Amino acid sequence: MLVFITGASSGFGEAMAKKFVLEGHEVILLARRLEKLEKLQQELGSKCIKIIASDVMDIKNIKQALGDEISKIDVLINNAGLALGIESAEECDIKDWENMVTTNILGLIKITHLILPFMVEKQSGHIINIGSIAGSYPYYGGNVYGATKAFVKQFSLNLRADLVDKNIRVTNIEPGLCGGSEFSIVRFKGDEQKAKDLYKNTNPLMPQDIAESVYWCATLPAHININRLEIMPTTQASAGLKVHKKL
């Protein structure tokens, strides 16, 4: 398989790249930070056939960089995404909201729209979107981030409705609490202590767990489609509705 992974320079993307290469597959990696991509490419060797340093919104640049490989992609993993801030909605920076919508929604649909016609033409392919449990369960400070992941969930299901006769699979991976990446550091805008405190005394998922789940979905027999895969660590559950009581 040839696997195209966005947001591939760290965290989930890096772990997925390593997993697919370890199992003998080829990868194309996209991320903004060239130095991290170059380091990862050296580690992965010849199975990493191309790296693309670009923002997910720069479709013209990405299409040019992919070249002939664009028609050979078997699996597209839309992993690029971010959360910014954990404040209540009225306290949020509108630019944070706009950045999340731009990357988590517009970036994902632009990349999908670029690759999908080639999959349709060959009647084969798999689109794997990295969503979140935040798309299903609201929590304090989740506001726009959760809304973008709810979009990913519904977009994935609607894609399957369009592609049901075209032999193309679509999967939405929905992780819960997950450590071992830059996700929380980005969310807390560089505050490493806040990020560490979030995972203190928990046993969170790790990027390798998500990579294993993605790989499992991608390598099932071709007639099987995993629509949604919700994954939480044992120290997290969806139970418990919060009620505020005045003193």
Short mmCIF file of C-alpha atoms in Angstrom, two decimals:
data_model
loop_
_atom_site.label_atom_id
_atom_site.label_comp_id
_atom_site.label_asym_id
_atom_site.label_seq_id
_atom_site.Cartn_x
_atom_site.Cartn_y
_atom_site.Cartn_z
CA MET A 1 0.00 0.00 0.00
CA LEU A 2 0.94 3.62 -0.50
CA VAL A 3 -0.22 5.67 2.49
CA PHE A 4 -0.46 9.48 2.51
CA ILE A 5 -0.42 10.93 6.05
CA THR A 6 -1.03 14.58 6.93
CA GLY A 7 0.25 16.08 10.17
CA ALA A 8 2.96 13.45 10.01
CA SER A 9 5.92 15.05 11.79
CA SER A 10 4.98 14.10 15.38
CA GLY A 11 2.40 12.39 17.60
CA PHE A 12 -0.21 10.26 15.85
CA GLY A 13 1.18 10.96 12.39
CA GLU A 14 4.71 9.94 13.26
CA ALA A 15 3.51 6.78 15.02
CA MET A 16 1.33 5.82 12.05
CA ALA A 17 4.18 6.39 9.59
CA LYS A 18 6.44 4.11 11.64
CA LYS A 19 3.77 1.41 11.92
CA PHE A 20 3.00 1.27 8.20
CA VAL A 21 6.69 1.26 7.23
CA LEU A 22 7.46 -1.42 9.82
CA GLU A 23 4.81 -3.60 8.16
CA GLY A 24 6.35 -3.08 4.72
CA HIS A 25 4.20 -0.31 3.26
CA GLU A 26 5.27 2.93 1.59
CA VAL A 27 4.38 6.35 2.96
CA ILE A 28 4.19 9.95 1.82
CA LEU A 29 4.36 12.39 4.71
CA LEU A 30 2.96 15.92 4.91
CA ALA A 31 3.62 18.44 7.69
CA ARG A 32 4.66 22.04 8.09
CA ARG A 33 8.03 21.47 9.78
CA LEU A 34 10.63 20.39 7.24
CA GLU A 35 13.35 19.59 9.77
CA LYS A 36 11.12 17.11 11.61
CA LEU A 37 10.02 15.51 8.35
CA GLU A 38 13.63 15.13 7.21
CA LYS A 39 14.60 13.50 10.50
CA LEU A 40 11.66 11.08 10.27
CA GLN A 41 12.44 10.27 6.63
CA GLN A 42 16.01 9.34 7.56
CA GLU A 43 14.68 7.04 10.27
CA LEU A 44 12.13 5.37 7.99
CA GLY A 45 14.46 4.84 5.04
CA SER A 46 13.47 4.05 1.46
CA LYS A 47 9.84 3.20 2.34
CA CYS A 48 9.27 6.91 2.97
CA ILE A 49 9.17 7.82 -0.69
CA LYS A 50 8.36 11.51 -0.31
CA ILE A 51 8.04 14.28 2.28
CA ILE A 52 6.07 17.47 1.70
CA ALA A 53 6.62 20.51 3.92
CA SER A 54 3.39 22.46 3.54
CA ASP A 55 0.32 23.75 5.27
CA VAL A 56 -2.71 21.54 4.54
CA MET A 57 -4.46 24.54 3.02
CA ASP A 58 -1.87 25.00 0.28
CA ILE A 59 -3.47 22.55 -2.13
CA LYS A 60 -1.68 23.87 -5.22
CA ASN A 61 1.71 23.22 -3.62
CA ILE A 62 0.67 19.80 -2.32
CA LYS A 63 -0.68 18.67 -5.69
CA GLN A 64 2.53 19.75 -7.41
CA ALA A 65 4.69 18.04 -4.78
CA LEU A 66 2.74 14.76 -5.02
CA GLY A 67 3.30 14.56 -8.77
CA ASP A 68 2.54 11.17 -10.32
CA GLU A 69 2.16 9.56 -6.89
CA ILE A 70 -1.19 11.28 -6.41
CA SER A 71 -2.91 8.58 -8.49
CA LYS A 72 -1.18 5.77 -6.63
CA ILE A 73 -2.33 6.63 -3.09
CA ASP A 74 -4.22 3.73 -1.53
CA VAL A 75 -4.85 5.18 1.93
CA LEU A 76 -5.32 8.85 2.85
CA ILE A 77 -5.01 9.57 6.56
CA ASN A 78 -6.36 13.02 7.43
CA ASN A 79 -4.49 13.45 10.69
CA ALA A 80 -3.57 17.17 10.64
CA GLY A 81 -5.60 19.01 13.27
CA LEU A 82 -5.36 20.96 16.50
CA ALA A 83 -7.15 22.24 19.57
CA LEU A 84 -6.53 25.75 20.87
CA GLY A 85 -7.55 26.87 24.34
CA ILE A 86 -9.79 25.37 26.99
CA GLU A 87 -11.66 28.50 28.05
CA SER A 88 -15.40 28.95 28.21
CA ALA A 89 -16.85 30.14 24.90
CA GLU A 90 -17.30 33.79 25.90
CA GLU A 91 -13.61 34.03 26.86
CA CYS A 92 -12.13 32.42 23.74
CA ASP A 93 -9.98 34.19 21.19
CA ILE A 94 -11.93 34.27 17.92
CA LYS A 95 -8.67 33.67 16.03
CA ASP A 96 -8.30 30.34 17.85
CA TRP A 97 -11.78 29.36 16.71
CA GLU A 98 -10.99 30.36 13.14
CA ASN A 99 -7.69 28.43 13.16
CA MET A 100 -9.41 25.26 14.37
CA VAL A 101 -12.11 25.53 11.70
CA THR A 102 -9.48 26.22 9.03
CA THR A 103 -7.26 23.23 9.87
CA ASN A 104 -9.74 20.69 11.23
CA ILE A 105 -12.46 21.26 8.64
CA LEU A 106 -11.24 23.18 5.60
CA GLY A 107 -7.82 21.50 5.52
CA LEU A 108 -9.38 18.06 5.79
CA ILE A 109 -11.96 18.60 3.05
CA LYS A 110 -9.45 20.21 0.68
CA ILE A 111 -7.03 17.27 0.95
CA THR A 112 -9.90 14.80 0.61
CA HIS A 113 -11.25 16.61 -2.45
CA LEU A 114 -7.77 16.53 -4.00
CA ILE A 115 -7.18 12.79 -3.56
CA LEU A 116 -10.69 11.33 -3.84
CA PRO A 117 -11.18 11.58 -7.65
CA PHE A 118 -8.11 9.39 -8.23
CA MET A 119 -9.48 6.76 -5.83
CA VAL A 120 -12.85 6.86 -7.61
CA GLU A 121 -11.16 6.47 -10.98
CA LYS A 122 -9.43 3.26 -9.92
CA GLN A 123 -12.42 2.10 -7.81
CA SER A 124 -10.21 1.54 -4.79
CA GLY A 125 -9.03 3.42 -1.73
CA HIS A 126 -9.49 4.17 1.95
CA ILE A 127 -9.91 7.55 3.64
CA ILE A 128 -9.18 7.52 7.36
CA ASN A 129 -10.08 10.66 9.28
CA ILE A 130 -8.77 11.32 12.77
CA GLY A 131 -11.72 12.64 14.72
CA SER A 132 -12.18 12.70 18.49
CA ILE A 133 -14.62 11.69 21.21
CA ALA A 134 -15.06 15.48 21.50
CA GLY A 135 -17.23 15.17 18.39
CA SER A 136 -19.72 13.10 20.38
CA TYR A 137 -19.40 14.23 24.01
CA PRO A 138 -19.40 17.90 25.03
CA TYR A 139 -17.09 19.08 27.79
CA TYR A 140 -16.14 22.42 29.33
CA GLY A 141 -13.93 24.37 26.94
CA GLY A 142 -14.53 21.96 24.05
CA ASN A 143 -16.78 24.43 22.19
CA VAL A 144 -15.43 24.90 18.64
CA TYR A 145 -12.88 22.05 18.80
CA GLY A 146 -15.67 19.59 19.57
CA ALA A 147 -17.81 21.11 16.84
CA THR A 148 -15.06 20.61 14.26
CA LYS A 149 -14.75 16.97 15.25
CA ALA A 150 -18.52 16.53 15.03
CA PHE A 151 -18.14 17.77 11.46
CA VAL A 152 -15.45 15.15 10.82
CA LYS A 153 -17.77 12.44 12.13
CA GLN A 154 -20.71 13.43 9.92
CA PHE A 155 -18.54 14.18 6.89
CA SER A 156 -17.07 10.68 7.15
CA LEU A 157 -20.51 9.07 7.25
CA ASN A 158 -21.76 11.18 4.36
CA LEU A 159 -18.69 10.28 2.30
CA ARG A 160 -19.57 6.62 2.72
CA ALA A 161 -23.08 7.36 1.48
CA ASP A 162 -21.61 8.90 -1.68
CA LEU A 163 -19.04 6.16 -2.17
CA VAL A 164 -21.09 3.06 -1.41
CA ASP A 165 -20.93 1.92 -5.05
CA LYS A 166 -17.31 2.90 -5.65
CA ASN A 167 -15.41 0.40 -3.47
CA ILE A 168 -13.87 3.14 -1.33
CA ARG A 169 -13.74 2.81 2.43
CA VAL A 170 -14.10 5.68 4.92
CA THR A 171 -13.28 5.43 8.62
CA ASN A 172 -13.44 7.95 11.45
CA ILE A 173 -11.04 7.18 14.33
CA GLU A 174 -12.22 8.87 17.54
CA PRO A 175 -9.59 8.86 20.31
CA GLY A 176 -10.20 9.90 23.89
CA LEU A 177 -7.55 11.05 26.35
CA CYS A 178 -4.19 10.54 24.65
CA GLY A 179 -0.72 11.55 25.81
CA GLY A 180 2.69 11.31 24.21
CA SER A 181 2.13 14.01 21.60
CA GLU A 182 2.24 17.79 21.24
CA PHE A 183 -1.56 18.06 21.22
CA SER A 184 -2.00 19.42 24.75
CA ILE A 185 1.10 21.60 24.59
CA VAL A 186 -0.40 23.26 21.50
CA ARG A 187 -3.79 23.52 23.19
CA PHE A 188 -2.27 25.19 26.24
CA LYS A 189 -0.10 27.39 24.00
CA GLY A 190 3.26 26.11 25.17
CA ASP A 191 2.44 25.66 28.86
CA GLU A 192 4.11 22.28 29.42
CA GLN A 193 3.11 22.10 33.09
CA LYS A 194 -0.58 22.45 32.24
CA ALA A 195 -0.17 19.73 29.64
CA LYS A 196 1.54 17.42 32.13
CA ASP A 197 -1.14 18.06 34.78
CA LEU A 198 -3.86 16.94 32.36
CA TYR A 199 -2.39 13.42 32.29
CA LYS A 200 -1.26 13.28 35.94
CA ASN A 201 -2.34 10.07 37.70
CA THR A 202 -4.04 8.76 34.55
CA ASN A 203 -3.15 5.99 32.14
CA PRO A 204 -3.88 7.66 28.79
CA LEU A 205 -3.80 6.27 25.29
CA MET A 206 -0.54 6.79 23.41
CA PRO A 207 0.14 7.56 19.73
CA GLN A 208 1.21 3.95 19.18
CA ASP A 209 -2.27 2.81 20.28
CA ILE A 210 -3.89 5.00 17.68
CA ALA A 211 -1.41 3.82 15.04
CA GLU A 212 -2.29 0.19 15.78
CA SER A 213 -6.01 0.98 15.48
CA VAL A 214 -5.56 2.82 12.18
CA TYR A 215 -3.41 0.01 10.79
CA TRP A 216 -6.01 -2.59 11.78
CA CYS A 217 -8.78 -0.67 9.98
CA ALA A 218 -6.61 -0.18 6.88
CA THR A 219 -5.59 -3.83 6.57
CA LEU A 220 -8.90 -5.58 7.11
CA PRO A 221 -10.29 -7.50 4.10
CA ALA A 222 -11.36 -5.07 1.38
CA HIS A 223 -15.10 -5.75 1.81
CA ILE A 224 -15.06 -4.56 5.45
CA ASN A 225 -15.58 -0.89 6.33
CA ILE A 226 -15.17 0.36 9.88
CA ASN A 227 -17.42 3.43 9.97
CA ARG A 228 -16.40 4.74 13.38
CA LEU A 229 -13.94 3.52 15.97
CA GLU A 230 -14.25 5.19 19.37
CA ILE A 231 -11.26 4.54 21.65
CA MET A 232 -10.81 5.54 25.30
CA PRO A 233 -8.30 4.54 27.95
CA THR A 234 -9.69 2.52 30.84
CA THR A 235 -9.28 5.60 33.07
CA GLN A 236 -11.84 7.54 31.02
CA ALA A 237 -15.56 7.05 30.42
CA SER A 238 -18.41 9.00 28.87
CA ALA A 239 -20.70 8.54 31.86
CA GLY A 240 -21.68 11.38 34.16
CA LEU A 241 -23.72 14.43 33.25
CA LYS A 242 -22.74 17.55 35.16
CA VAL A 243 -25.40 19.59 36.97
CA HIS A 244 -24.56 22.96 38.52
CA LYS A 245 -26.28 23.62 41.86
CA LYS A 246 -26.33 27.04 43.44
CA LEU A 247 -25.14 27.21 47.03
#
